[in-house]
PDB file of C-alpha atoms in Angstrom:
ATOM      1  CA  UNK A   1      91.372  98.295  84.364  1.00  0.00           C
ATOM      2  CA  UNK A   2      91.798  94.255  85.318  1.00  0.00           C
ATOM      3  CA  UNK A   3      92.783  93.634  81.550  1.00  0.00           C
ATOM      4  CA  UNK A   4      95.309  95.699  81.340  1.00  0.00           C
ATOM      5  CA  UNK A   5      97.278  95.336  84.616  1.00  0.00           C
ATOM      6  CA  UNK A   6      97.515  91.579  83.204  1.00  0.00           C
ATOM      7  CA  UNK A   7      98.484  93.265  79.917  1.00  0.00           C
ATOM      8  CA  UNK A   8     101.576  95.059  81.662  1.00  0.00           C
ATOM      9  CA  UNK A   9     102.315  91.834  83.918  1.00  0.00           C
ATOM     10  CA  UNK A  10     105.977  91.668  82.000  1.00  0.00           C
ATOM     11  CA  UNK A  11     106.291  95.520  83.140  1.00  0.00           C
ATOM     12  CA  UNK A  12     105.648  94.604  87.024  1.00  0.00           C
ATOM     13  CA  UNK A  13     107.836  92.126  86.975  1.00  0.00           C
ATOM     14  CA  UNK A  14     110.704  93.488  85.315  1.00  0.00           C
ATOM     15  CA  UNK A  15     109.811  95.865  88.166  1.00  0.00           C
ATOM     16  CA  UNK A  16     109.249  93.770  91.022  1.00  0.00           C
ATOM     17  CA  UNK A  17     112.878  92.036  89.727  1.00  0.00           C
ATOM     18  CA  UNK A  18     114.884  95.262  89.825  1.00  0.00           C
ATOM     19  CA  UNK A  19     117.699  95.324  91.691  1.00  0.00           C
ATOM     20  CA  UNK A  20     116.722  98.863  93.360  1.00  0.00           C
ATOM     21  CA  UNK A  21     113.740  96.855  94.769  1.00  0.00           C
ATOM     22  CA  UNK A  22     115.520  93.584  95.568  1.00  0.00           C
ATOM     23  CA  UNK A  23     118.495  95.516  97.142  1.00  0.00           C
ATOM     24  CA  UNK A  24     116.091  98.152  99.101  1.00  0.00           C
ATOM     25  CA  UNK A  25     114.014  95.089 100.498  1.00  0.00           C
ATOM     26  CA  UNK A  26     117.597  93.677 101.588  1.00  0.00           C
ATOM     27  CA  UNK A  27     118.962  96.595 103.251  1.00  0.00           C
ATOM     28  CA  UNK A  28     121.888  96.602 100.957  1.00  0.00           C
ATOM     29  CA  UNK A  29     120.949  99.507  98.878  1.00  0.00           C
ATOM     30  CA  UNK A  30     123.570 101.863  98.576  1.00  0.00           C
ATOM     31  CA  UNK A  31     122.750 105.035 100.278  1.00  0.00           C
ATOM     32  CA  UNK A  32     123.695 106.958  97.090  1.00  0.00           C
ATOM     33  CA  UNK A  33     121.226 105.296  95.248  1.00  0.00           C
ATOM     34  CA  UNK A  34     118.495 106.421  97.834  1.00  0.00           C
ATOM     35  CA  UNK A  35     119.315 109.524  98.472  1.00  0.00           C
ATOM     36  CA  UNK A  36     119.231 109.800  94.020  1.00  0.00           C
ATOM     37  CA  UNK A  37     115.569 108.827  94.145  1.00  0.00           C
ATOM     38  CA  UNK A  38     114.155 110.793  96.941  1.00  0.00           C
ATOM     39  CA  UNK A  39     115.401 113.612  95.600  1.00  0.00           C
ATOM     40  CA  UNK A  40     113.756 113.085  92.294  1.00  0.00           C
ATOM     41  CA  UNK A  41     110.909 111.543  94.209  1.00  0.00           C
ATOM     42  CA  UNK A  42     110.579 115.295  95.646  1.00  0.00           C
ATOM     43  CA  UNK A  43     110.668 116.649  92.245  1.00  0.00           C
ATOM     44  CA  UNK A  44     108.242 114.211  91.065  1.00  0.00           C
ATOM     45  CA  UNK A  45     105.549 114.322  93.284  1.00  0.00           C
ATOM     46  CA  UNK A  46     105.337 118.083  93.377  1.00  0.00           C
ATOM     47  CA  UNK A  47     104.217 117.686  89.572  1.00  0.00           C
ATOM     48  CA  UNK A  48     102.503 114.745  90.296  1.00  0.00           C
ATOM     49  CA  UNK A  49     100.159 116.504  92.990  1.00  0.00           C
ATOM     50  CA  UNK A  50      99.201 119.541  90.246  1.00  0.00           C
ATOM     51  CA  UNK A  51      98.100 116.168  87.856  1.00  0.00           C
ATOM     52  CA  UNK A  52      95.873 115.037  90.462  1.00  0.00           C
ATOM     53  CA  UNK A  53      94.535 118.893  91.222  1.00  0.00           C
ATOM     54  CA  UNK A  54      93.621 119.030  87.322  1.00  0.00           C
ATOM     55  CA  UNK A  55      92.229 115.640  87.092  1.00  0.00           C
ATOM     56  CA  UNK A  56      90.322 116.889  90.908  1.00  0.00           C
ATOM     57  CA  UNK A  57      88.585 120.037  88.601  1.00  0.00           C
ATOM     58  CA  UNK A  58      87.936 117.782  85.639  1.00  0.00           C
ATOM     59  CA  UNK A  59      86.201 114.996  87.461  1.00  0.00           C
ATOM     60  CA  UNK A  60      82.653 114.460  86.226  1.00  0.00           C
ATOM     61  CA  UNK A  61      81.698 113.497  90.005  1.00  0.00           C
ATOM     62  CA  UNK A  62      81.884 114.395  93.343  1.00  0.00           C
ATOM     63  CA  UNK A  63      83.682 110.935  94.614  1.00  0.00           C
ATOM     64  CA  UNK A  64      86.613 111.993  91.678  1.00  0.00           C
ATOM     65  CA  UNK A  65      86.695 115.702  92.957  1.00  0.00           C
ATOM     66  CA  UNK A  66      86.557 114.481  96.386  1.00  0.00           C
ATOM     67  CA  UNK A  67      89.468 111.758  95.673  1.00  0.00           C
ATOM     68  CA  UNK A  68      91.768 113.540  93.489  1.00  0.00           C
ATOM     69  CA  UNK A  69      92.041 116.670  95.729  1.00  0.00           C
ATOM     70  CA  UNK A  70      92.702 114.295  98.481  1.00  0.00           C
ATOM     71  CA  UNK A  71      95.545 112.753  96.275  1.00  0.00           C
ATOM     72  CA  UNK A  72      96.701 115.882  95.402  1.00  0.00           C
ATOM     73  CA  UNK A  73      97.381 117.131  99.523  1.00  0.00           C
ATOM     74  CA  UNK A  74      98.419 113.689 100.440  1.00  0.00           C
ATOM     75  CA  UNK A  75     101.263 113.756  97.513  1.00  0.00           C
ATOM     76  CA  UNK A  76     102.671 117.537  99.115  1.00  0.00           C
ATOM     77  CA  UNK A  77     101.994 116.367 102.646  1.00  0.00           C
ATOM     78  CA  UNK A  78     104.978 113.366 101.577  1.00  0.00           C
ATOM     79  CA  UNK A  79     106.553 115.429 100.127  1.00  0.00           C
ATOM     80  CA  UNK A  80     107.022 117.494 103.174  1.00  0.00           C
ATOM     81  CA  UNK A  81     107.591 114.403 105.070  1.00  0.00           C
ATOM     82  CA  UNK A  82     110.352 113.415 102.401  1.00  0.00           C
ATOM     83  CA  UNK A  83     111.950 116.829 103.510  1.00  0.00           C
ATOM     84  CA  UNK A  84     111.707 115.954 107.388  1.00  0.00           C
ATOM     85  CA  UNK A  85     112.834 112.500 107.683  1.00  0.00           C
ATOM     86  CA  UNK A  86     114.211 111.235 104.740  1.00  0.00           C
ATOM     87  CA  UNK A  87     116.217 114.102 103.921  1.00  0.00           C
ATOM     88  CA  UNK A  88     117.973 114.177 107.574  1.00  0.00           C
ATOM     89  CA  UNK A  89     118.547 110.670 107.084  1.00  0.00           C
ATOM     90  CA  UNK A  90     119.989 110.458 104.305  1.00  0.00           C
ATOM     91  CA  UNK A  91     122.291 113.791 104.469  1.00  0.00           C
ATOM     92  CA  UNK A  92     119.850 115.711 101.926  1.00  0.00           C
ATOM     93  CA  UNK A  93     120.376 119.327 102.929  1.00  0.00           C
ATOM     94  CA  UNK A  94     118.087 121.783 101.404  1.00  0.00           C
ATOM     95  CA  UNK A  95     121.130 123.673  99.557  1.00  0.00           C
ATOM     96  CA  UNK A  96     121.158 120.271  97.810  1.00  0.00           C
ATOM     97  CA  UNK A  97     117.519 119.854  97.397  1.00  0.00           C
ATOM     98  CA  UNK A  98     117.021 123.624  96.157  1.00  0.00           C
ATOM     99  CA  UNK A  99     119.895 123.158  93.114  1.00  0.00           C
ATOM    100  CA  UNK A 100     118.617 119.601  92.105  1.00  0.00           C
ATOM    101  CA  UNK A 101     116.938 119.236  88.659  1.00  0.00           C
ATOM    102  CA  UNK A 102     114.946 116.590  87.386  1.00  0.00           C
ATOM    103  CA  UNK A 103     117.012 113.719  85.806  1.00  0.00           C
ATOM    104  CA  UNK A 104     115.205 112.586  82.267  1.00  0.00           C
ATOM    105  CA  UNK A 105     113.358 110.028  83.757  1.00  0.00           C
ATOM    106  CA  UNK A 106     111.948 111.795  86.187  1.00  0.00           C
ATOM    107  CA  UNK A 107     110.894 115.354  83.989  1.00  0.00           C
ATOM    108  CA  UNK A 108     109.732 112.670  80.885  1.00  0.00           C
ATOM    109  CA  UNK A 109     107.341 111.095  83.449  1.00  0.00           C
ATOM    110  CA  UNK A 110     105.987 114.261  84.655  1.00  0.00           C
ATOM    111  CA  UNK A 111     106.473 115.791  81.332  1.00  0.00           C
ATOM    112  CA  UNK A 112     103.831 112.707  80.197  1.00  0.00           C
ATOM    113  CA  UNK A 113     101.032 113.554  82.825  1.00  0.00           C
ATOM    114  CA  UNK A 114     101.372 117.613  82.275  1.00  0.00           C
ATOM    115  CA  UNK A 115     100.880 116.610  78.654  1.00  0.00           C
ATOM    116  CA  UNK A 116      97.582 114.353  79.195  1.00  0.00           C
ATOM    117  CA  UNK A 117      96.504 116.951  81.690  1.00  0.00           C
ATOM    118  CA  UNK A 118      96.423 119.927  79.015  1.00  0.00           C
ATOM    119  CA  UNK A 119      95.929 117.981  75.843  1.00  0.00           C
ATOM    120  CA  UNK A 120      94.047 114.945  76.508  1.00  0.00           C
ATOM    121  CA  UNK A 121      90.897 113.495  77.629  1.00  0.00           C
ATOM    122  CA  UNK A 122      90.298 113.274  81.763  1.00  0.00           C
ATOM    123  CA  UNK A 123      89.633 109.708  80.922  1.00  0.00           C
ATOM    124  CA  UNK A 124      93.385 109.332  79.671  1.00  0.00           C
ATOM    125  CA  UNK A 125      94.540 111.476  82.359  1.00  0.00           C
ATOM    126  CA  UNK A 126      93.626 109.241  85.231  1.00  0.00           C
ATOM    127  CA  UNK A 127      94.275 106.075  83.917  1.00  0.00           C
ATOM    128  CA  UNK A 128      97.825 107.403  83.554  1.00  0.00           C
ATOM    129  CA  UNK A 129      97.707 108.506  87.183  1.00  0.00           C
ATOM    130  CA  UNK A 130      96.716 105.273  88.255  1.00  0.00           C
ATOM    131  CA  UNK A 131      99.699 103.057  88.323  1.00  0.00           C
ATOM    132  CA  UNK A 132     102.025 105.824  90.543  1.00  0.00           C
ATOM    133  CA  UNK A 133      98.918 103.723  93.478  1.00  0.00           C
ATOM    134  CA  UNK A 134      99.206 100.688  91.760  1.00  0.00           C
ATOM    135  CA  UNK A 135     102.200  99.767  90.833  1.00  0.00           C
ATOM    136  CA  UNK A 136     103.740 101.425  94.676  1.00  0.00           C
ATOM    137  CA  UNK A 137     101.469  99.608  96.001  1.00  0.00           C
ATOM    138  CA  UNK A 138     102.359  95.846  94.419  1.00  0.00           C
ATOM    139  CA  UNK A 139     105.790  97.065  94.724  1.00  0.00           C
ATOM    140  CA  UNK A 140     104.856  97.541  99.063  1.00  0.00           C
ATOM    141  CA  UNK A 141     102.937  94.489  99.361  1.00  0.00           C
ATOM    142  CA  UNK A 142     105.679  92.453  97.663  1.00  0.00           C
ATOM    143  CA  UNK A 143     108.889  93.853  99.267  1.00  0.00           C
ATOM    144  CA  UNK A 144     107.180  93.864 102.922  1.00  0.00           C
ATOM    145  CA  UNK A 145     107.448  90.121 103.787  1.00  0.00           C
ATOM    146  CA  UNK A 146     110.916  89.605 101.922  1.00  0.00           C
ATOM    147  CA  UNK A 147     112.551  92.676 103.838  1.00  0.00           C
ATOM    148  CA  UNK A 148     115.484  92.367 106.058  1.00  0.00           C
ATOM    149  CA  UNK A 149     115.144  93.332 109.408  1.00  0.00           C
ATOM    150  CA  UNK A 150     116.867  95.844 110.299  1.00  0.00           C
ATOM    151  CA  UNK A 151     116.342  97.590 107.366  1.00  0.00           C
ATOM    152  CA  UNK A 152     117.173 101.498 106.964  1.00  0.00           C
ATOM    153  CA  UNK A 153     114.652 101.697 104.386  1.00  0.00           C
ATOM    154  CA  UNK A 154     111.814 100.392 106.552  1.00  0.00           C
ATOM    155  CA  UNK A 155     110.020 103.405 106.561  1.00  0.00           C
ATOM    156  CA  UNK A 156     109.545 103.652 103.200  1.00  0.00           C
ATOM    157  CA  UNK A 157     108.605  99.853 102.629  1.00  0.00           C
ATOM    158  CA  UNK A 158     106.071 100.736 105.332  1.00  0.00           C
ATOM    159  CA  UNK A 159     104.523 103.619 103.973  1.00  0.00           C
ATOM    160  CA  UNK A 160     103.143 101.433 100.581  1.00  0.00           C
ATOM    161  CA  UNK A 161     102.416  98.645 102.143  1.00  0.00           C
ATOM    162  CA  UNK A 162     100.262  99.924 104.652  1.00  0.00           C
ATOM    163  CA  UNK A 163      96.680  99.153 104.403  1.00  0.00           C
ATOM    164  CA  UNK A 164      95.233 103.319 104.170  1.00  0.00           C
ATOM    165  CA  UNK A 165      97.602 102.959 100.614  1.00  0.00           C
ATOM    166  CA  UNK A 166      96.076 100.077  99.471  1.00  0.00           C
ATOM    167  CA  UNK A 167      92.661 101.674 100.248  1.00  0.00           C
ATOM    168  CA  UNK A 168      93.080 104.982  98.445  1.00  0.00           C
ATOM    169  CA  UNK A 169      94.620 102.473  95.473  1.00  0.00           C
ATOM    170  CA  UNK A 170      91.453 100.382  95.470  1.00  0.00           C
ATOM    171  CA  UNK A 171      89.356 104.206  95.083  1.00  0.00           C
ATOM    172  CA  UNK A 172      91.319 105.478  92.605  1.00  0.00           C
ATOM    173  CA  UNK A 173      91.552 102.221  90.759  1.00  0.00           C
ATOM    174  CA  UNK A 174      87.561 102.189  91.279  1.00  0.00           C
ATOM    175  CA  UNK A 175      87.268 105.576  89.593  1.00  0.00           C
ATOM    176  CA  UNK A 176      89.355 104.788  85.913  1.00  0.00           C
ATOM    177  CA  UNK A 177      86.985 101.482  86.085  1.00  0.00           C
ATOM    178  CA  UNK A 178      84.008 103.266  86.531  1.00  0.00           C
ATOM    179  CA  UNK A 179      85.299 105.910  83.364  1.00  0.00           C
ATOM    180  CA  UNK A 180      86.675 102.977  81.307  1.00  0.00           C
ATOM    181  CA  UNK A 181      83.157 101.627  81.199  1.00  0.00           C
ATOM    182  CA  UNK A 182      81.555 104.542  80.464  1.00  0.00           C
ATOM    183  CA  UNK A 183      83.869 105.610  77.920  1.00  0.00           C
ATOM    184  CA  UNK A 184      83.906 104.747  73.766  1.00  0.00           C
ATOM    185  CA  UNK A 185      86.151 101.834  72.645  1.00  0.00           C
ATOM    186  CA  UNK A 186      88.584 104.714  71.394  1.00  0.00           C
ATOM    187  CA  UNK A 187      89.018 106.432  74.491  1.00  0.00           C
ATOM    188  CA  UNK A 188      89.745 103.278  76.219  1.00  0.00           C
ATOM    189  CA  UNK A 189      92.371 102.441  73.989  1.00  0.00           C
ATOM    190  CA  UNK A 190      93.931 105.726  74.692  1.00  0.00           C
ATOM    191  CA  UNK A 191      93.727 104.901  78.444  1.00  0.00           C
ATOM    192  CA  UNK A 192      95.398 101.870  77.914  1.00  0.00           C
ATOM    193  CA  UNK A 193      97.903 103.262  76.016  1.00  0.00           C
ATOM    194  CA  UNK A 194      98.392 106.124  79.391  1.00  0.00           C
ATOM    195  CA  UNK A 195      98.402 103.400  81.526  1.00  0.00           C
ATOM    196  CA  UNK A 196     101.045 101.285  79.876  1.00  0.00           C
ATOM    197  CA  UNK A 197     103.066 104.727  79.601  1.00  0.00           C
ATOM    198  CA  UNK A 198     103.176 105.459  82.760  1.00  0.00           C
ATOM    199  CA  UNK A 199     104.232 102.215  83.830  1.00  0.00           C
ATOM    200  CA  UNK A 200     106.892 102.181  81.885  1.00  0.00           C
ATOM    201  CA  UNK A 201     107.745 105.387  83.487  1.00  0.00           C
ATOM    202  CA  UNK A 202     107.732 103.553  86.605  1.00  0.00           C
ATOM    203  CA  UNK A 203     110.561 101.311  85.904  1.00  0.00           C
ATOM    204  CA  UNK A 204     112.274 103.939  84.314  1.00  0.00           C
ATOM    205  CA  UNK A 205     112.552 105.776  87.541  1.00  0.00           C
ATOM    206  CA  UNK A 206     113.793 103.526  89.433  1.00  0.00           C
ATOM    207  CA  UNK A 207     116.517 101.792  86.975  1.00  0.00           C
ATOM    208  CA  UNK A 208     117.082 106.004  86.682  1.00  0.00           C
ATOM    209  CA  UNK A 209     117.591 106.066  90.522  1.00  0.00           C
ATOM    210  CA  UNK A 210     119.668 102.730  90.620  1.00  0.00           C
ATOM    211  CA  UNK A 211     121.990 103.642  88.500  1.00  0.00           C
ATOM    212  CA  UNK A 212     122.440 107.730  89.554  1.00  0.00           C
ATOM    213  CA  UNK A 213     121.392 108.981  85.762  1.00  0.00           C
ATOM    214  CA  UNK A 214     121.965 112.568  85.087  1.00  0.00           C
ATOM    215  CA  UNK A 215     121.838 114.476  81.965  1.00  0.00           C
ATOM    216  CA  UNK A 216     124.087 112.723  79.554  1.00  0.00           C
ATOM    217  CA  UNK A 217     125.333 116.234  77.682  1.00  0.00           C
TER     218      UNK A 217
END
């Protein structure tokens, strides 16, 4: 999908330019702020690894089964880790964790890939997957050599920059090329169209997590 990452290059960087991202690679983040998205970052990926088990038993191929069912434990395996360390860092008790809900942001985005999972084409469903790798993965390699150091949020910036990430990006990202050219020029609109989506998502989150959004009623 090289056409349309440079179709959504005003998306990464109003991303890239956030102040969540420029503020997290500065160590000035406040806490609050943090402790806002890894909640919702718990939420999220626990919907986010039953998209990648779907798109796992509606790959065509054995490298997509074999991929997306390794997605799908690596997304519950961090978000047990979330639990361990992040939580006790950043005073997340699991009283708090257990009554949280998902702020709009974060239930619209997983909302989004439930829908293309049980309505749409596995073609659309992975391309919307996709940038959750990608765009984490920019977002690492971008904020790594800017970061102040100290930084309390060093362990995060670590975990997407790290080179295993950017691997299992470069698979995925291999797999929605391989279906985009074997697909009709319809359903390669559509996966545009998921992909786009789900970057917007992206920001979304995080302006979501910057600002503390709840429910507004």
């Amino acid at each position: 999908m090289p056409t349309v990452w440079e179709d959504v290059a005003p998306l990464r960087r109003a991303i890239l330019d956030h102040p969540f991202l420029n503020e997290l690679a500065a160590g000035t983040l406040a806490p609050e702020s943090f402790r806002h998205y890894i909640v919702q970052d718990s939420l999220y990926l626990a919907e986010y690894s039953r998209a990648l088990a779907l798109a796992a038993a509606r790959a065509p191929t054995a490298s997509g089964r074999l991929e997306f069912s390794d997605g799908a434990k690596v997304a519950v395996q961090v978000e047990e880790a979330l639990h361990q360390a992040f939580f006790a860092q950043f005073g997340v008790t699991a009283e708090i964790a257990a009554a949280s809900e998902p702020t709009p942001a974060c239930l619209g985005y997983t909302s989004y890939l439930s829908a293309l999972a049980a309505t749409r084409s596995y073609e659309e469903l992975i391309a919307g997957i996709l940038p959750c790798f990608w765009v984490y993965w920019e977002v690492g390699c971008d904020v790594k050599p800017r970061a102040a150091s100290p930084n309390p949020y060093a362990a995060w910036i670590d975990t997407y920059a790290a080179p295993a990430f950017g691997e299992a990006t470069d698979r995925v990202r291999a797999l929605v090329d391989e279906a985009a050219q074997n697909a009709t020029a319809s359903t390669r609109a559509a996966m545009v169209t998921a992909f786009r989506n789900a970057t917007r998502f992206e920001w979304m989150f995080w302006d979501s997590a910057y600002h503390r959004a709840t429910w507004p009623i």
